[in-house]
mmCIF file with all atom_site columns, C-alpha atoms in Angstrom:
data_model
loop_
_atom_site.group_PDB
_atom_site.id
_atom_site.type_symbol
_atom_site.label_atom_id
_atom_site.label_alt_id
_atom_site.label_comp_id
_atom_site.label_asym_id
_atom_site.label_entity_id
_atom_site.label_seq_id
_atom_site.pdbx_PDB_ins_code
_atom_site.Cartn_x
_atom_site.Cartn_y
_atom_site.Cartn_z
_atom_site.occupancy
_atom_site.B_iso_or_equiv
_atom_site.pdbx_formal_charge
_atom_site.auth_seq_id
_atom_site.auth_comp_id
_atom_site.auth_asym_id
_atom_site.auth_atom_id
_atom_site.pdbx_PDB_model_num
ATOM 1   C CA . MET P 1 1   ? 77.334  111.371 81.950  1.00 0.00 ? 202 MET P CA 1
ATOM 2   C CA . LYS P 1 2   ? 75.773  108.188 83.251  1.00 0.00 ? 203 LYS P CA 1
ATOM 3   C CA . ARG P 1 3   ? 76.890  106.768 86.583  1.00 0.00 ? 204 ARG P CA 1
ATOM 4   C CA . SER P 1 4   ? 77.933  103.514 84.944  1.00 0.00 ? 205 SER P CA 1
ATOM 5   C CA . SER P 1 5   ? 80.406  105.294 82.643  1.00 0.00 ? 206 SER P CA 1
ATOM 6   C CA . VAL P 1 6   ? 82.260  107.161 85.414  1.00 0.00 ? 207 VAL P CA 1
ATOM 7   C CA . PRO P 1 7   ? 84.909  104.445 86.035  1.00 0.00 ? 208 PRO P CA 1
ATOM 8   C CA . LEU P 1 8   ? 85.597  104.001 82.320  1.00 0.00 ? 209 LEU P CA 1
ATOM 9   C CA . VAL P 1 9   ? 85.972  107.723 81.622  1.00 0.00 ? 210 VAL P CA 1
ATOM 10  C CA . TYR P 1 10  ? 88.083  108.511 84.671  1.00 0.00 ? 211 TYR P CA 1
ATOM 11  C CA . GLY P 1 11  ? 90.100  105.294 84.342  1.00 0.00 ? 212 GLY P CA 1
ATOM 12  C CA . SER P 1 12  ? 90.960  106.316 80.798  1.00 0.00 ? 213 SER P CA 1
ATOM 13  C CA . PHE P 1 13  ? 91.977  109.799 81.960  1.00 0.00 ? 214 PHE P CA 1
ATOM 14  C CA . ILE P 1 14  ? 94.198  108.316 84.664  1.00 0.00 ? 215 ILE P CA 1
ATOM 15  C CA . ALA P 1 15  ? 95.828  105.996 82.123  1.00 0.00 ? 216 ALA P CA 1
ATOM 16  C CA . VAL P 1 16  ? 96.477  108.895 79.747  1.00 0.00 ? 217 VAL P CA 1
ATOM 17  C CA . GLY P 1 17  ? 98.017  110.846 82.627  1.00 0.00 ? 218 GLY P CA 1
ATOM 18  C CA . LEU P 1 18  ? 100.261 107.918 83.549  1.00 0.00 ? 219 LEU P CA 1
ATOM 19  C CA . ILE P 1 19  ? 101.326 107.418 79.923  1.00 0.00 ? 220 ILE P CA 1
ATOM 20  C CA . VAL P 1 20  ? 102.093 111.124 79.419  1.00 0.00 ? 221 VAL P CA 1
ATOM 21  C CA . TYR P 1 21  ? 104.084 111.206 82.660  1.00 0.00 ? 222 TYR P CA 1
ATOM 22  C CA . PHE P 1 22  ? 106.043 108.118 81.582  1.00 0.00 ? 223 PHE P CA 1
ATOM 23  C CA . LEU P 1 23  ? 106.781 109.615 78.165  1.00 0.00 ? 224 LEU P CA 1
ATOM 24  C CA . ILE P 1 24  ? 107.914 112.907 79.722  1.00 0.00 ? 225 ILE P CA 1
ATOM 25  C CA . LEU P 1 25  ? 110.272 110.947 81.974  1.00 0.00 ? 226 LEU P CA 1
ATOM 26  C CA . SER P 1 26  ? 111.568 109.026 78.950  1.00 0.00 ? 227 SER P CA 1
ATOM 27  C CA . LEU P 1 27  ? 112.407 112.304 77.181  1.00 0.00 ? 228 LEU P CA 1
ATOM 28  C CA . PHE P 1 28  ? 114.855 113.069 79.982  1.00 0.00 ? 229 PHE P CA 1
ATOM 29  C CA . GLY P 1 29  ? 116.051 109.480 80.402  1.00 0.00 ? 230 GLY P CA 1
ATOM 30  C CA . LEU P 1 30  ? 114.526 109.242 83.876  1.00 0.00 ? 231 LEU P CA 1
ATOM 31  C CA . HIS P 1 31  ? 112.068 106.442 83.074  1.00 0.00 ? 232 HIS P CA 1
ATOM 32  C CA . GLU P 1 32  ? 114.750 103.872 83.891  1.00 0.00 ? 233 GLU P CA 1
ATOM 33  C CA . GLN P 1 33  ? 114.770 104.870 87.552  1.00 0.00 ? 234 GLN P CA 1
ATOM 34  C CA . PRO P 1 34  ? 111.846 103.336 89.448  1.00 0.00 ? 235 PRO P CA 1
ATOM 35  C CA . VAL P 1 35  ? 111.877 106.031 92.136  1.00 0.00 ? 236 VAL P CA 1
ATOM 36  C CA . TYR P 1 36  ? 110.044 108.373 89.770  1.00 0.00 ? 237 TYR P CA 1
ATOM 37  C CA . SER P 1 37  ? 107.122 105.975 89.603  1.00 0.00 ? 238 SER P CA 1
ATOM 38  C CA . ALA P 1 38  ? 106.171 107.168 93.092  1.00 0.00 ? 239 ALA P CA 1
ATOM 39  C CA . PHE P 1 39  ? 104.389 110.101 91.427  1.00 0.00 ? 240 PHE P CA 1
ATOM 40  C CA . ASN P 1 40  ? 102.065 107.535 89.803  1.00 0.00 ? 241 ASN P CA 1
ATOM 41  C CA . ILE P 1 41  ? 100.378 107.294 93.210  1.00 0.00 ? 242 ILE P CA 1
ATOM 42  C CA . VAL P 1 42  ? 99.468  110.977 93.022  1.00 0.00 ? 243 VAL P CA 1
ATOM 43  C CA . ILE P 1 43  ? 98.125  110.708 89.477  1.00 0.00 ? 244 ILE P CA 1
ATOM 44  C CA . THR P 1 44  ? 96.088  107.617 90.325  1.00 0.00 ? 245 THR P CA 1
ATOM 45  C CA . GLY P 1 45  ? 94.846  109.018 93.623  1.00 0.00 ? 246 GLY P CA 1
ATOM 46  C CA . VAL P 1 46  ? 93.661  112.329 92.177  1.00 0.00 ? 247 VAL P CA 1
ATOM 47  C CA . GLY P 1 47  ? 91.876  110.583 89.307  1.00 0.00 ? 248 GLY P CA 1
ATOM 48  C CA . MET P 1 48  ? 90.177  108.098 91.620  1.00 0.00 ? 249 MET P CA 1
ATOM 49  C CA . TYR P 1 49  ? 89.134  110.859 94.024  1.00 0.00 ? 250 TYR P CA 1
ATOM 50  C CA . LEU P 1 50  ? 87.576  112.807 91.165  1.00 0.00 ? 251 LEU P CA 1
ATOM 51  C CA . ALA P 1 51  ? 85.795  109.671 89.897  1.00 0.00 ? 252 ALA P CA 1
ATOM 52  C CA . ILE P 1 52  ? 84.291  108.904 93.297  1.00 0.00 ? 253 ILE P CA 1
ATOM 53  C CA . ARG P 1 53  ? 83.274  112.535 93.778  1.00 0.00 ? 254 ARG P CA 1
ATOM 54  C CA . LYS P 1 54  ? 81.631  112.604 90.314  1.00 0.00 ? 255 LYS P CA 1
ATOM 55  C CA . TYR P 1 55  ? 79.804  109.350 91.053  1.00 0.00 ? 256 TYR P CA 1
ATOM 56  C CA . MET P 1 56  ? 78.494  110.816 94.306  1.00 0.00 ? 257 MET P CA 1
ATOM 57  C CA . ALA P 1 57  ? 77.306  113.952 92.502  1.00 0.00 ? 258 ALA P CA 1
ATOM 58  C CA . LEU P 1 58  ? 75.399  111.861 89.949  1.00 0.00 ? 259 LEU P CA 1
ATOM 59  C CA . LYS P 1 59  ? 73.824  109.635 92.583  1.00 0.00 ? 260 LYS P CA 1
ATOM 60  C CA . LYS P 1 60  ? 70.363  110.873 93.487  1.00 0.00 ? 261 LYS P CA 1
ATOM 61  C CA . SER P 1 61  ? 69.814  108.724 96.575  1.00 0.00 ? 262 SER P CA 1
ATOM 62  C CA . LYS P 1 62  ? 71.959  108.284 99.663  1.00 0.00 ? 263 LYS P CA 1
ATOM 63  C CA . PHE P 1 63  ? 75.601  107.448 98.941  1.00 0.00 ? 264 PHE P CA 1
ATOM 64  C CA . VAL P 1 64  ? 76.535  103.869 99.816  1.00 0.00 ? 265 VAL P CA 1
ATOM 65  C CA . TYR P 1 65  ? 80.128  103.234 100.908 1.00 0.00 ? 266 TYR P CA 1
ATOM 66  C CA . GLN P 1 66  ? 80.358  99.945  98.989  1.00 0.00 ? 267 GLN P CA 1
ATOM 67  C CA . LYS P 1 67  ? 79.308  101.613 95.731  1.00 0.00 ? 268 LYS P CA 1
ATOM 68  C CA . GLY P 1 68  ? 81.979  104.282 96.112  1.00 0.00 ? 269 GLY P CA 1
ATOM 69  C CA . PHE P 1 69  ? 84.547  101.628 96.925  1.00 0.00 ? 270 PHE P CA 1
ATOM 70  C CA . SER P 1 70  ? 83.650  99.642  93.818  1.00 0.00 ? 271 SER P CA 1
ATOM 71  C CA . VAL P 1 71  ? 83.823  102.808 91.676  1.00 0.00 ? 272 VAL P CA 1
ATOM 72  C CA . GLY P 1 72  ? 87.327  103.495 93.001  1.00 0.00 ? 273 GLY P CA 1
ATOM 73  C CA . LEU P 1 73  ? 88.509  99.941  92.392  1.00 0.00 ? 274 LEU P CA 1
ATOM 74  C CA . THR P 1 74  ? 86.992  99.748  88.925  1.00 0.00 ? 275 THR P CA 1
ATOM 75  C CA . THR P 1 75  ? 88.454  103.110 87.931  1.00 0.00 ? 276 THR P CA 1
ATOM 76  C CA . GLY P 1 76  ? 91.943  102.120 89.091  1.00 0.00 ? 277 GLY P CA 1
ATOM 77  C CA . PHE P 1 77  ? 91.774  98.674  87.515  1.00 0.00 ? 278 PHE P CA 1
ATOM 78  C CA . ILE P 1 78  ? 90.781  100.138 84.152  1.00 0.00 ? 279 ILE P CA 1
ATOM 79  C CA . ALA P 1 79  ? 93.658  102.630 84.357  1.00 0.00 ? 280 ALA P CA 1
ATOM 80  C CA . THR P 1 80  ? 96.083  99.867  85.325  1.00 0.00 ? 281 THR P CA 1
ATOM 81  C CA . VAL P 1 81  ? 95.066  97.598  82.453  1.00 0.00 ? 282 VAL P CA 1
ATOM 82  C CA . ILE P 1 82  ? 95.401  100.406 79.891  1.00 0.00 ? 283 ILE P CA 1
ATOM 83  C CA . PHE P 1 83  ? 98.762  101.573 81.244  1.00 0.00 ? 284 PHE P CA 1
ATOM 84  C CA . THR P 1 84  ? 100.076 98.001  81.468  1.00 0.00 ? 285 THR P CA 1
ATOM 85  C CA . ALA P 1 85  ? 99.128  97.391  77.835  1.00 0.00 ? 286 ALA P CA 1
ATOM 86  C CA . PHE P 1 86  ? 100.970 100.583 76.841  1.00 0.00 ? 287 PHE P CA 1
ATOM 87  C CA . PHE P 1 87  ? 103.974 99.585  78.944  1.00 0.00 ? 288 PHE P CA 1
ATOM 88  C CA . ALA P 1 88  ? 104.090 96.136  77.331  1.00 0.00 ? 289 ALA P CA 1
ATOM 89  C CA . ILE P 1 89  ? 104.072 97.670  73.855  1.00 0.00 ? 290 ILE P CA 1
ATOM 90  C CA . TYR P 1 90  ? 106.664 100.272 74.822  1.00 0.00 ? 291 TYR P CA 1
ATOM 91  C CA . ALA P 1 91  ? 109.041 97.809  76.481  1.00 0.00 ? 292 ALA P CA 1
ATOM 92  C CA . SER P 1 92  ? 108.763 95.129  73.818  1.00 0.00 ? 293 SER P CA 1
ATOM 93  C CA . GLU P 1 93  ? 108.274 97.018  70.548  1.00 0.00 ? 294 GLU P CA 1
ATOM 94  C CA . LEU P 1 94  ? 109.068 100.717 70.840  1.00 0.00 ? 295 LEU P CA 1
ATOM 95  C CA . ASN P 1 95  ? 112.169 100.459 73.036  1.00 0.00 ? 296 ASN P CA 1
ATOM 96  C CA . PRO P 1 96  ? 113.302 96.830  73.394  1.00 0.00 ? 297 PRO P CA 1
ATOM 97  C CA . GLU P 1 97  ? 116.484 97.874  75.219  1.00 0.00 ? 298 GLU P CA 1
ATOM 98  C CA . PHE P 1 98  ? 114.438 99.513  77.974  1.00 0.00 ? 299 PHE P CA 1
ATOM 99  C CA . SER P 1 99  ? 113.925 96.352  80.004  1.00 0.00 ? 300 SER P CA 1
ATOM 100 C CA . LYS P 1 100 ? 117.633 95.560  79.925  1.00 0.00 ? 301 LYS P CA 1
ATOM 101 C CA . GLU P 1 101 ? 118.504 99.104  80.997  1.00 0.00 ? 302 GLU P CA 1
ATOM 102 C CA . LEU P 1 102 ? 115.920 99.034  83.764  1.00 0.00 ? 303 LEU P CA 1
ATOM 103 C CA . LEU P 1 103 ? 117.084 95.704  85.137  1.00 0.00 ? 304 LEU P CA 1
ATOM 104 C CA . MET P 1 104 ? 120.789 96.663  84.985  1.00 0.00 ? 305 MET P CA 1
ATOM 105 C CA . MET P 1 105 ? 120.390 98.398  88.340  1.00 0.00 ? 306 MET P CA 1
ATOM 106 C CA . TRP P 1 106 ? 119.811 95.120  90.108  1.00 0.00 ? 307 TRP P CA 1
ATOM 107 C CA . GLU P 1 107 ? 122.567 92.582  89.892  1.00 0.00 ? 308 GLU P CA 1
ATOM 108 C CA . THR P 1 108 ? 120.780 89.264  90.032  1.00 0.00 ? 309 THR P CA 1
ATOM 109 C CA . ASP P 1 109 ? 121.310 85.815  88.666  1.00 0.00 ? 310 ASP P CA 1
ATOM 110 C CA . TRP P 1 110 ? 117.658 85.567  87.696  1.00 0.00 ? 311 TRP P CA 1
ATOM 111 C CA . PHE P 1 111 ? 116.490 85.726  84.142  1.00 0.00 ? 312 PHE P CA 1
ATOM 112 C CA . VAL P 1 112 ? 113.755 88.346  84.012  1.00 0.00 ? 313 VAL P CA 1
ATOM 113 C CA . ASN P 1 113 ? 111.926 88.557  80.720  1.00 0.00 ? 314 ASN P CA 1
ATOM 114 C CA . ILE P 1 114 ? 109.460 91.149  79.476  1.00 0.00 ? 315 ILE P CA 1
ATOM 115 C CA . GLY P 1 115 ? 106.507 89.136  80.783  1.00 0.00 ? 316 GLY P CA 1
ATOM 116 C CA . MET P 1 116 ? 107.747 89.316  84.347  1.00 0.00 ? 317 MET P CA 1
ATOM 117 C CA . LEU P 1 117 ? 108.389 93.044  84.018  1.00 0.00 ? 318 LEU P CA 1
ATOM 118 C CA . VAL P 1 118 ? 104.884 93.676  82.664  1.00 0.00 ? 319 VAL P CA 1
ATOM 119 C CA . PHE P 1 119 ? 103.390 91.482  85.390  1.00 0.00 ? 320 PHE P CA 1
ATOM 120 C CA . THR P 1 120 ? 105.237 93.545  88.009  1.00 0.00 ? 321 THR P CA 1
ATOM 121 C CA . VAL P 1 121 ? 103.906 96.796  86.548  1.00 0.00 ? 322 VAL P CA 1
ATOM 122 C CA . ALA P 1 122 ? 100.356 95.410  86.610  1.00 0.00 ? 323 ALA P CA 1
ATOM 123 C CA . LEU P 1 123 ? 100.747 94.139  90.164  1.00 0.00 ? 324 LEU P CA 1
ATOM 124 C CA . MET P 1 124 ? 102.050 97.513  91.330  1.00 0.00 ? 325 MET P CA 1
ATOM 125 C CA . GLY P 1 125 ? 99.117  99.246  89.645  1.00 0.00 ? 326 GLY P CA 1
ATOM 126 C CA . PHE P 1 126 ? 96.552  96.951  91.247  1.00 0.00 ? 327 PHE P CA 1
ATOM 127 C CA . ALA P 1 127 ? 98.171  97.374  94.675  1.00 0.00 ? 328 ALA P CA 1
ATOM 128 C CA . THR P 1 128 ? 98.211  101.156 94.286  1.00 0.00 ? 329 THR P CA 1
ATOM 129 C CA . THR P 1 129 ? 94.559  101.082 93.256  1.00 0.00 ? 330 THR P CA 1
ATOM 130 C CA . PHE P 1 130 ? 93.508  99.062  96.273  1.00 0.00 ? 331 PHE P CA 1
ATOM 131 C CA . VAL P 1 131 ? 95.450  101.152 98.795  1.00 0.00 ? 332 VAL P CA 1
ATOM 132 C CA . MET P 1 132 ? 94.355  104.474 97.300  1.00 0.00 ? 333 MET P CA 1
ATOM 133 C CA . THR P 1 133 ? 90.714  103.361 97.263  1.00 0.00 ? 334 THR P CA 1
ATOM 134 C CA . LEU P 1 134 ? 90.937  102.481 100.946 1.00 0.00 ? 335 LEU P CA 1
ATOM 135 C CA . ALA P 1 135 ? 92.553  105.837 101.710 1.00 0.00 ? 336 ALA P CA 1
ATOM 136 C CA . ILE P 1 136 ? 90.121  107.923 99.643  1.00 0.00 ? 337 ILE P CA 1
ATOM 137 C CA . MET P 1 137 ? 87.022  106.205 100.985 1.00 0.00 ? 338 MET P CA 1
ATOM 138 C CA . GLN P 1 138 ? 87.976  107.204 104.528 1.00 0.00 ? 339 GLN P CA 1
ATOM 139 C CA . ARG P 1 139 ? 86.784  110.662 103.606 1.00 0.00 ? 340 ARG P CA 1
ATOM 140 C CA . TYR P 1 140 ? 83.355  109.377 102.610 1.00 0.00 ? 341 TYR P CA 1
ATOM 141 C CA . LYS P 1 141 ? 82.585  106.793 105.242 1.00 0.00 ? 342 LYS P CA 1
ATOM 142 C CA . PRO P 1 142 ? 79.828  107.751 107.654 1.00 0.00 ? 343 PRO P CA 1
ATOM 143 C CA . SER P 1 143 ? 80.963  109.129 110.980 1.00 0.00 ? 344 SER P CA 1
ATOM 144 C CA . TRP P 1 144 ? 80.093  107.435 114.247 1.00 0.00 ? 345 TRP P CA 1
ATOM 145 C CA . ASN P 1 145 ? 80.395  110.782 116.017 1.00 0.00 ? 346 ASN P CA 1
ATOM 146 C CA . THR P 1 146 ? 76.630  111.171 116.029 1.00 0.00 ? 347 THR P CA 1
ATOM 147 C CA . LYS P 1 147 ? 73.968  110.284 118.575 1.00 0.00 ? 348 LYS P CA 1
ATOM 148 C CA . GLU P 1 148 ? 73.025  107.239 116.513 1.00 0.00 ? 349 GLU P CA 1
ATOM 149 C CA . GLY P 1 149 ? 76.669  106.179 116.189 1.00 0.00 ? 350 GLY P CA 1
ATOM 150 C CA . GLN P 1 150 ? 77.261  106.455 119.933 1.00 0.00 ? 351 GLN P CA 1
ATOM 151 C CA . LYS P 1 151 ? 74.615  103.780 120.507 1.00 0.00 ? 352 LYS P CA 1
ATOM 152 C CA . HIS P 1 152 ? 76.882  101.255 118.777 1.00 0.00 ? 353 HIS P CA 1
ATOM 153 C CA . THR P 1 153 ? 79.973  101.795 120.938 1.00 0.00 ? 354 THR P CA 1
ATOM 154 C CA . TYR P 1 154 ? 80.974  100.365 124.286 1.00 0.00 ? 355 TYR P CA 1
#
């Protein structure tokens, strides 16, 4: 596997995992409750961690923090775009009543159409990607607990 294909491959795997999880929830009627989407963080985080680790294993020279960060972001963004496209198709074509059922929980006077719902799913995916990349990269950042690092402290 080439280093440049790591985000695409792992982003696709994450998206498949998210889609399968969503479909399993829909079998039991639990996909209408947003609390179960919290597990999406675990799926995304594990996939991004594996992508960054694979990228580091393929890299012959010294690992650069910024490269790992960009791999994590790219992987998560690809997964988010694929899952959002699936969600848009599911909510508009496969189960058009889903958005009404999902929004029944909140009593609002706002008109929320499918576009706003899909936008919210994409925004949540991008936010999860960014936060998980920051969290995962803490494991790979260079430590300042060395003699060289101590020279740069007060």
